[in-house]
Short mmCIF file of C-alpha atoms and ligand atoms in Angstrom, two decimals:
data_model
loop_
_atom_site.label_atom_id
_atom_site.label_comp_id
_atom_site.label_asym_id
_atom_site.label_seq_id
_atom_site.Cartn_x
_atom_site.Cartn_y
_atom_site.Cartn_z
CA MET R 1 -74.57 39.46 -195.94
CA CYS R 2 -71.69 41.09 -197.68
CA ALA R 3 -72.72 43.76 -200.12
CA THR R 4 -69.23 44.68 -201.25
CA CYS R 5 -68.39 41.49 -202.99
CA GLY R 6 -69.58 38.17 -204.30
CA CYS R 7 -69.24 36.00 -201.26
CA ASP R 8 -66.74 33.23 -201.40
CA SER R 9 -68.78 30.60 -199.73
CA ASN R 10 -67.59 27.77 -197.53
CA GLY R 11 -68.86 27.91 -194.00
CA GLN R 12 -68.95 30.80 -191.62
CA VAL R 13 -66.17 33.27 -191.33
CA SER R 14 -65.89 35.57 -188.37
CA ILE R 15 -63.69 38.55 -187.82
CA HIS R 16 -62.73 39.72 -184.34
CA GLU R 17 -60.95 42.75 -183.20
CA VAL R 18 -58.82 41.61 -180.33
CA ASN R 19 -58.95 44.40 -177.81
CA GLY R 20 -61.95 46.60 -178.52
CA HIS R 21 -65.41 45.19 -178.97
CA ASP R 22 -66.03 41.94 -180.63
CA HIS R 23 -68.33 42.60 -183.52
CA SER R 24 -67.89 39.32 -185.21
CA HIS R 25 -69.95 39.25 -188.30
CA GLU R 26 -71.20 36.08 -189.73
CA HIS R 27 -71.38 35.83 -193.45
CA ASP R 28 -74.47 34.42 -194.92
CA HIS R 29 -73.57 32.56 -198.03
CA ALA R 30 -76.93 31.42 -199.24
CA HIS R 31 -77.04 31.20 -202.99
CA ASP R 32 -79.76 33.01 -204.79
CA HIS R 33 -82.39 30.90 -206.39
CA HIS R 34 -84.20 33.17 -208.74
CA HIS R 35 -87.03 31.77 -210.71
CA HIS R 36 -87.63 32.91 -214.19
CA ASP R 37 -90.11 32.20 -216.87
CA HIS R 38 -89.52 28.79 -218.29
CA ASP R 39 -87.58 28.83 -221.45
CA HIS R 40 -86.82 25.42 -222.76
CA ASN R 41 -84.46 26.48 -225.46
CA ARG R 42 -81.05 25.01 -225.08
CA LYS R 43 -78.44 27.70 -225.08
CA VAL R 44 -74.65 27.59 -225.03
CA ILE R 45 -72.95 30.37 -223.09
CA ASP R 46 -69.29 31.07 -223.74
CA VAL R 47 -68.17 32.03 -220.27
CA GLU R 48 -64.36 32.00 -220.55
CA GLN R 49 -63.99 33.19 -216.98
CA ASP R 50 -61.17 32.49 -214.57
CA VAL R 51 -62.55 30.59 -211.57
CA LEU R 52 -60.59 32.83 -209.23
CA TYR R 53 -61.52 36.08 -210.94
CA GLN R 54 -63.66 37.28 -208.03
CA ASN R 55 -60.83 36.71 -205.58
CA ASN R 56 -58.31 38.27 -207.94
CA LEU R 57 -60.49 41.31 -208.39
CA LEU R 58 -60.75 41.85 -204.64
CA ALA R 59 -57.04 41.16 -204.26
CA GLN R 60 -56.29 43.91 -206.77
CA ARG R 61 -58.52 46.19 -204.80
CA ASN R 62 -56.64 45.40 -201.57
CA ARG R 63 -53.36 45.91 -203.41
CA GLY R 64 -54.51 49.35 -204.55
CA TYR R 65 -55.50 50.19 -200.99
CA PHE R 66 -52.09 49.12 -199.68
CA GLU R 67 -50.26 51.04 -202.37
CA ALA R 68 -52.27 54.19 -201.86
CA LYS R 69 -51.50 54.10 -198.15
CA ASN R 70 -47.92 53.08 -198.67
CA ILE R 71 -48.42 49.92 -196.64
CA LEU R 72 -46.09 46.98 -197.17
CA ALA R 73 -48.35 43.92 -196.93
CA LEU R 74 -46.73 40.55 -196.32
CA ASN R 75 -48.57 37.24 -196.60
CA LEU R 76 -46.91 34.75 -194.24
CA VAL R 77 -47.53 31.15 -195.20
CA SER R 78 -46.27 27.86 -193.77
CA SER R 79 -47.25 24.48 -192.38
CA PRO R 80 -48.79 24.59 -188.92
CA GLY R 81 -46.08 25.07 -186.32
CA SER R 82 -43.28 26.39 -188.51
CA GLY R 83 -43.02 29.44 -186.30
CA LYS R 84 -45.00 32.20 -187.99
CA THR R 85 -46.44 33.60 -184.78
CA THR R 86 -43.15 33.27 -182.89
CA LEU R 87 -41.36 35.12 -185.68
CA LEU R 88 -44.00 37.83 -185.63
CA GLU R 89 -43.82 38.25 -181.85
CA LYS R 90 -40.06 38.66 -182.01
CA THR R 91 -40.18 40.93 -185.04
CA LEU R 92 -42.82 43.23 -183.59
CA GLN R 93 -40.87 43.63 -180.37
CA ASP R 94 -37.65 44.37 -182.23
CA VAL R 95 -38.86 46.70 -184.99
CA LYS R 96 -41.71 48.57 -183.35
CA THR R 97 -39.62 51.66 -182.69
CA ASP R 98 -38.65 51.86 -186.39
CA LEU R 99 -41.76 50.66 -188.20
CA SER R 100 -45.44 51.00 -187.56
CA CYS R 101 -46.93 47.52 -187.76
CA TYR R 102 -50.33 45.82 -187.97
CA VAL R 103 -51.22 42.15 -187.95
CA ILE R 104 -54.07 40.12 -189.41
CA GLU R 105 -54.18 36.62 -187.93
CA GLY R 106 -55.81 33.78 -189.81
CA ASP R 107 -56.69 30.57 -188.00
CA GLN R 108 -59.50 28.10 -188.31
CA GLN R 109 -60.39 28.53 -184.64
CA THR R 110 -59.41 30.55 -181.54
CA ASN R 111 -57.96 33.98 -180.85
CA ASN R 112 -54.79 32.50 -179.37
CA ASP R 113 -52.39 33.89 -181.93
CA ALA R 114 -54.05 37.29 -181.94
CA ASP R 115 -53.73 37.35 -178.15
CA ARG R 116 -50.01 36.65 -178.47
CA ILE R 117 -49.67 39.52 -180.96
CA HIS R 118 -51.81 41.83 -178.86
CA ALA R 119 -49.40 41.28 -175.98
CA THR R 120 -46.69 42.99 -178.04
CA GLY R 121 -48.84 46.14 -178.26
CA THR R 122 -49.51 45.78 -181.99
CA PRO R 123 -53.00 46.34 -183.44
CA VAL R 124 -54.35 42.97 -184.52
CA VAL R 125 -57.47 41.48 -186.05
CA GLN R 126 -58.21 37.76 -185.87
CA ILE R 127 -59.99 36.05 -188.74
CA ASN R 128 -61.41 32.62 -187.96
CA THR R 129 -62.01 30.73 -191.15
CA GLY R 130 -63.97 27.88 -189.56
CA LYS R 131 -63.64 24.98 -191.95
CA GLY R 132 -61.84 27.15 -194.50
CA CYS R 133 -58.21 26.23 -194.98
CA HIS R 134 -56.92 29.56 -196.29
CA LEU R 135 -57.49 33.28 -196.15
CA ASP R 136 -58.92 34.98 -199.21
CA ALA R 137 -58.98 38.53 -200.49
CA HIS R 138 -62.55 39.03 -199.34
CA MET R 139 -61.68 38.30 -195.69
CA ILE R 140 -58.73 40.69 -195.87
CA LEU R 141 -60.95 43.42 -197.25
CA HIS R 142 -63.22 43.10 -194.23
CA ALA R 143 -60.33 42.88 -191.79
CA LEU R 144 -59.02 46.14 -193.24
CA GLN R 145 -62.41 47.78 -192.80
CA HIS R 146 -62.27 46.87 -189.11
CA MET R 147 -58.70 47.82 -188.66
CA LYS R 148 -58.36 51.07 -190.61
CA PRO R 149 -54.57 51.02 -190.68
CA LYS R 150 -52.66 54.29 -190.92
CA GLU R 151 -50.33 55.17 -193.77
CA ASN R 152 -46.66 54.18 -194.03
CA ALA R 153 -46.89 50.90 -192.21
CA VAL R 154 -46.23 47.19 -192.46
CA MET R 155 -49.20 44.81 -192.50
CA PHE R 156 -48.28 41.26 -191.56
CA ILE R 157 -50.91 38.72 -192.57
CA GLU R 158 -50.44 35.32 -190.92
CA ASN R 159 -52.25 32.88 -193.14
CA VAL R 160 -53.85 29.64 -191.94
CA GLY R 161 -51.15 27.02 -191.33
CA ASN R 162 -51.29 25.01 -194.54
CA LEU R 163 -48.74 24.71 -197.32
CA VAL R 164 -51.23 23.85 -200.05
CA CYS R 165 -54.44 25.80 -200.05
CA PRO R 166 -53.29 29.40 -199.44
CA ALA R 167 -51.04 29.21 -202.52
CA MET R 168 -53.85 29.88 -204.98
CA PHE R 169 -55.37 32.84 -203.21
CA ASP R 170 -53.88 36.24 -203.85
CA LEU R 171 -54.69 38.54 -200.92
CA GLY R 172 -53.29 41.66 -202.56
CA GLU R 173 -50.03 41.35 -200.66
CA SER R 174 -46.82 43.10 -201.72
CA ALA R 175 -44.79 39.97 -201.09
CA ARG R 176 -45.36 36.40 -200.02
CA VAL R 177 -43.14 35.00 -197.29
CA VAL R 178 -42.97 31.23 -196.92
CA ILE R 179 -41.62 29.91 -193.64
CA ALA R 180 -40.18 26.41 -193.40
CA SER R 181 -38.61 25.00 -190.29
CA VAL R 182 -35.71 22.57 -190.21
CA THR R 183 -37.84 19.92 -188.50
CA GLU R 184 -39.93 19.60 -191.65
CA GLY R 185 -37.39 17.95 -193.95
CA ASP R 186 -35.34 19.42 -196.78
CA ASP R 187 -37.60 18.02 -199.52
CA LYS R 188 -40.52 20.24 -198.52
CA PRO R 189 -40.23 22.51 -201.58
CA LEU R 190 -40.66 19.52 -203.89
CA LYS R 191 -43.60 18.18 -201.93
CA TYR R 192 -45.39 21.54 -201.88
CA PRO R 193 -44.12 23.23 -205.04
CA ASP R 194 -47.05 25.62 -205.55
CA MET R 195 -46.32 27.52 -202.37
CA PHE R 196 -42.61 27.86 -203.05
CA HIS R 197 -43.36 28.81 -206.64
CA SER R 198 -45.59 31.68 -205.61
CA SER R 199 -43.42 33.06 -202.76
CA HIS R 200 -40.81 35.81 -202.92
CA VAL R 201 -38.75 35.06 -199.86
CA CYS R 202 -38.27 31.91 -197.82
CA ILE R 203 -37.43 31.99 -194.15
CA ILE R 204 -35.72 28.87 -192.90
CA ASN R 205 -36.65 28.81 -189.23
CA LYS R 206 -35.52 26.87 -186.13
CA ILE R 207 -31.88 26.72 -187.23
CA ASP R 208 -31.05 26.29 -183.52
CA LEU R 209 -32.30 22.71 -184.00
CA LEU R 210 -29.97 21.93 -186.92
CA PRO R 211 -27.59 19.85 -184.75
CA TYR R 212 -30.44 17.53 -183.81
CA VAL R 213 -32.30 16.93 -187.06
CA PRO R 214 -31.31 15.53 -190.45
CA PHE R 215 -31.82 18.72 -192.46
CA ASN R 216 -29.35 19.93 -195.03
CA VAL R 217 -29.79 23.65 -195.65
CA GLU R 218 -28.03 23.48 -199.02
CA THR R 219 -30.24 20.63 -200.22
CA PHE R 220 -33.30 22.54 -199.12
CA ILE R 221 -32.23 25.67 -200.99
CA GLU R 222 -31.34 23.63 -204.07
CA ASN R 223 -34.78 22.02 -204.05
CA ALA R 224 -36.55 25.32 -203.56
CA LYS R 225 -34.61 26.91 -206.40
CA LYS R 226 -35.76 24.16 -208.74
CA VAL R 227 -39.29 25.34 -208.14
CA ASN R 228 -38.46 29.03 -207.99
CA PRO R 229 -34.99 30.15 -209.09
CA SER R 230 -35.52 33.73 -207.91
CA LEU R 231 -36.54 32.86 -204.34
CA GLU R 232 -34.50 34.60 -201.62
CA PHE R 233 -33.54 32.80 -198.40
CA ILE R 234 -33.10 33.99 -194.84
CA GLU R 235 -32.00 31.55 -192.14
CA VAL R 236 -33.19 32.34 -188.63
CA SER R 237 -34.04 31.04 -185.23
CA ALA R 238 -37.11 32.97 -184.22
CA TYR R 239 -36.75 31.45 -180.79
CA LYS R 240 -33.05 32.15 -180.11
CA GLY R 241 -32.70 35.21 -182.32
CA ASP R 242 -30.00 34.02 -184.75
CA GLY R 243 -30.23 35.62 -188.19
CA LEU R 244 -33.13 37.89 -187.31
CA ASN R 245 -31.12 40.96 -188.31
CA ASN R 246 -31.03 39.71 -191.89
CA TRP R 247 -34.80 39.44 -191.82
CA TYR R 248 -35.15 42.93 -190.38
CA ASN R 249 -32.82 44.30 -193.04
CA TRP R 250 -34.89 42.63 -195.73
CA LEU R 251 -38.02 44.17 -194.19
CA LYS R 252 -36.56 47.66 -193.98
CA GLN R 253 -35.27 47.45 -197.51
CA LYS R 254 -38.75 46.48 -198.73
CA VAL R 255 -40.29 49.35 -196.80
CA GLN R 256 -37.86 51.77 -198.45
CA GLN R 257 -38.55 50.32 -201.88
CA ALA R 258 -42.26 50.70 -201.32
CA ALA R 259 -41.81 54.32 -200.22
CA ALA R 260 -39.66 55.09 -203.28
CA VAL R 261 -42.39 54.07 -205.73
CA MET M 1 -59.09 21.34 -199.27
CA HIS M 2 -59.04 24.54 -201.31
CA GLU M 3 -60.83 22.53 -204.00
CA LEU M 4 -64.04 23.14 -202.07
CA SER M 5 -63.74 26.90 -202.38
CA ILE M 6 -62.82 26.47 -206.02
CA VAL M 7 -66.01 24.48 -206.61
CA MET M 8 -68.02 27.10 -204.71
CA SER M 9 -66.59 29.80 -206.98
CA ILE M 10 -67.55 27.75 -210.02
CA ILE M 11 -71.11 27.43 -208.69
CA ASP M 12 -71.24 31.20 -208.18
CA ILE M 13 -70.09 31.84 -211.72
CA ALA M 14 -72.59 29.34 -213.14
CA ALA M 15 -75.44 30.77 -211.07
CA GLU M 16 -74.65 34.29 -212.20
CA GLN M 17 -74.45 33.29 -215.85
CA ALA M 18 -77.63 31.22 -215.69
CA LYS M 19 -79.47 34.10 -214.11
CA LYS M 20 -78.25 36.50 -216.77
CA ALA M 21 -79.46 34.11 -219.43
CA ASN M 22 -82.82 33.70 -217.72
CA ALA M 23 -82.24 29.98 -217.42
CA ASP M 24 -83.31 27.62 -214.68
CA VAL M 25 -81.17 24.61 -215.36
CA VAL M 26 -77.55 24.14 -216.27
CA GLU M 27 -77.30 20.99 -218.33
CA GLU M 28 -73.61 21.02 -218.92
CA ILE M 29 -70.55 22.85 -217.70
CA GLU M 30 -67.16 22.80 -219.36
CA LEU M 31 -64.00 23.62 -217.40
CA ASP M 32 -60.36 24.06 -218.34
CA ILE M 33 -58.08 22.73 -215.63
CA GLY M 34 -54.36 22.92 -216.22
CA GLU M 35 -51.88 20.28 -215.17
CA LEU M 36 -49.98 22.89 -213.12
CA SER M 37 -53.01 24.68 -211.70
CA GLY M 38 -52.66 23.26 -208.20
CA ILE M 39 -55.93 21.32 -208.36
CA GLU M 40 -55.85 17.78 -207.09
CA GLN M 41 -58.33 15.81 -209.16
CA ASN M 42 -59.59 13.45 -206.43
CA ALA M 43 -60.09 16.28 -204.00
CA PHE M 44 -61.86 18.24 -206.72
CA ASP M 45 -64.23 15.37 -207.54
CA PHE M 46 -65.02 14.86 -203.89
CA ALA M 47 -65.66 18.57 -203.35
CA TRP M 48 -67.81 18.65 -206.48
CA GLN M 49 -70.06 15.83 -205.31
CA GLN M 50 -70.58 17.51 -201.96
CA ALA M 51 -71.00 21.07 -203.13
CA VAL M 52 -73.20 20.95 -206.21
CA LYS M 53 -76.14 19.39 -204.35
CA ASP M 54 -78.90 22.00 -204.11
CA SER M 55 -77.08 24.30 -206.47
CA VAL M 56 -77.74 25.36 -210.03
CA LEU M 57 -75.21 22.68 -211.03
CA SER M 58 -76.88 19.78 -209.25
CA HIS M 59 -77.79 18.08 -212.50
CA ALA M 60 -75.13 19.48 -214.76
CA GLN M 61 -72.85 17.21 -216.69
CA LEU M 62 -69.26 18.08 -215.92
CA ILE M 63 -66.76 18.19 -218.74
CA ILE M 64 -63.14 18.83 -217.78
CA ASN M 65 -60.54 19.70 -220.39
CA LYS M 66 -57.18 18.83 -218.89
CA ILE M 67 -54.65 21.28 -220.24
CA PRO M 68 -51.15 19.81 -220.35
CA GLY M 69 -48.29 21.81 -218.85
CA GLU M 70 -45.79 23.45 -221.16
CA GLY M 71 -42.60 25.27 -220.21
CA LEU M 72 -40.34 27.60 -222.15
CA CYS M 73 -36.71 27.51 -221.09
CA LEU M 74 -35.46 31.06 -220.59
CA GLU M 75 -31.87 29.95 -221.18
CA CYS M 76 -32.16 28.06 -224.46
CA ASN M 77 -35.73 28.72 -225.64
CA ARG M 78 -36.67 25.07 -225.71
CA ARG M 79 -40.38 24.36 -225.30
CA PHE M 80 -41.12 21.15 -223.42
CA PRO M 81 -43.94 19.32 -221.64
CA MET M 82 -43.96 20.24 -217.97
CA HIS M 83 -45.56 17.96 -215.42
CA GLN M 84 -44.21 19.50 -212.22
CA LEU M 85 -43.26 23.02 -211.26
CA TYR M 86 -39.74 21.77 -210.54
CA ASP M 87 -39.14 20.19 -213.95
CA ALA M 88 -35.85 21.29 -215.50
CA CYS M 89 -35.27 22.02 -219.16
CA PRO M 90 -34.54 18.65 -220.80
CA ASP M 91 -31.86 20.25 -222.99
CA CYS M 92 -29.81 22.51 -220.77
CA GLY M 93 -30.96 21.40 -217.31
CA GLN M 94 -31.82 24.93 -216.13
CA TYR M 95 -34.76 25.84 -213.91
CA PHE M 96 -35.47 29.33 -215.25
CA ILE M 97 -38.67 28.31 -216.97
CA SER M 98 -41.58 30.40 -218.09
CA ILE M 99 -44.83 28.48 -217.88
CA GLN M 100 -46.64 28.79 -221.21
CA GLN M 101 -49.59 26.58 -220.49
CA GLY M 102 -51.04 24.44 -217.72
CA LYS M 103 -51.99 27.08 -215.13
CA GLU M 104 -55.55 27.37 -216.47
CA LEU M 105 -58.46 27.19 -214.11
CA LYS M 106 -61.54 28.52 -215.80
CA VAL M 107 -65.15 28.06 -216.70
CA LYS M 108 -65.23 27.75 -220.45
CA SER M 109 -68.86 27.33 -221.26
CA LEU M 110 -72.28 26.37 -220.02
CA VAL M 111 -75.26 24.79 -221.65
CA VAL M 112 -78.46 26.07 -220.09
CA THR M 113 -82.15 25.63 -220.63
N1 GDP H 1 -36.52 25.46 -181.32
C1 GDP H 1 -37.27 26.38 -181.92
N2 GDP H 1 -38.61 26.37 -181.74
C2 GDP H 1 -39.34 27.32 -182.36
C3 GDP H 1 -38.74 28.32 -183.17
N3 GDP H 1 -39.73 29.11 -183.66
C4 GDP H 1 -40.89 28.62 -183.17
N4 GDP H 1 -40.66 27.55 -182.38
C5 GDP H 1 -41.65 26.73 -181.67
O1 GDP H 1 -42.49 26.08 -182.61
C6 GDP H 1 -43.81 25.97 -182.12
C7 GDP H 1 -44.82 26.55 -183.11
O2 GDP H 1 -44.58 27.94 -183.24
P1 GDP H 1 -45.68 28.97 -183.74
O3 GDP H 1 -45.02 30.30 -183.79
O4 GDP H 1 -46.91 28.85 -182.92
O5 GDP H 1 -45.96 28.41 -185.20
P2 GDP H 1 -47.10 28.81 -186.28
O6 GDP H 1 -48.12 27.74 -186.20
O7 GDP H 1 -46.39 28.80 -187.60
O8 GDP H 1 -47.61 30.16 -185.91
C8 GDP H 1 -43.83 26.69 -180.77
O9 GDP H 1 -43.70 25.72 -179.77
C9 GDP H 1 -42.60 27.57 -180.85
O10 GDP H 1 -42.06 27.84 -179.59
C10 GDP H 1 -37.30 28.30 -183.34
O11 GDP H 1 -36.70 29.14 -184.01
N5 GDP H 1 -36.64 27.32 -182.69
MG1 MG H 2 -49.63 30.86 -185.66
ZN1 ZN H 3 -32.90 25.04 -221.79
#
């Protein structure tokens, strides 16, 4: 049972430290059924409460934690298979001498992605959401309790592969990074507008495949800017390495901005 | 299906409020759901049916106020009905829009006994 927060229900969530011992803790989400004296008076309660207020509260708490420790937290969102983990593996290998990094991996099942990250020598925690289709602020709070990251670092949070559900859930991140690959079609931003609306930077991945697929980068960017005119774009091939320097420059610039605050 | 976690959050809010009011039964619950809130109505209804069983809302009548989307063009100040996040200003065709209304997702009121 989680005493820190009002538990955000569906199914069982487990958190694993990859490397180290595996104290997965299962959350018990039973709802309280308190019985009171019967009172048959009809009563109207003006609630006026945001449905997501509990998540937003915890997200603000995470955000305060990140700010106090000068940690740049990035929420990486995409469809399954867009290349989030590949991009992270490459990034961690390339920037680890300059930046101290941590990773939180969100997947419905398995530690596979966390194992891939662990192989780069980066501290990583895997969250398995079970049936849940997104990470929420509550899970991040617990992952942070396990992880105890040091100050002046970058925290990459790989969300569950899904372009719809994670959009509504603030994790307390400093910036949201949406990754789209060129095999997904250039109308993606119009099909999944919420995610592009709520993101700060968009990585267009797998550009090595551009010669083989009908994907027009300009059309994609035009569509994404309809949803979010201030979105930034970085074109990369996480696999071949093209454009990764632009991504690293963006990262380092964000780290400096965070430190300057 | 994030609608399921949304419904679970609504149940939590209702349970907390009912408990505070010393009530056993929620007869009615009124929600504001905006056109641009990211909630898909069919998915929401399905999640609702599944999730409210055995909860404080199992017998509650559900009233949903659909809040229409409204944008304010940051170029020409035109206010206009917005149905999609990618709708352009009908006057000047720009996409720099500030959403004035339609993002709502809240529990407005409960009737308890
Ligand atoms: N051709 C190509 N394949 C890529 C690239 N990035 C990732 N992939 C492949 O796409 C698949 C899914 O990648 P993964 O990183 O697991 O995606 P995730 O589900 O978003 O974490 C894997 O087979 C990767 O090797 C890229 O830049 N180019
Ligand atoms: Mg992955
Ligand atoms: Zn206008």
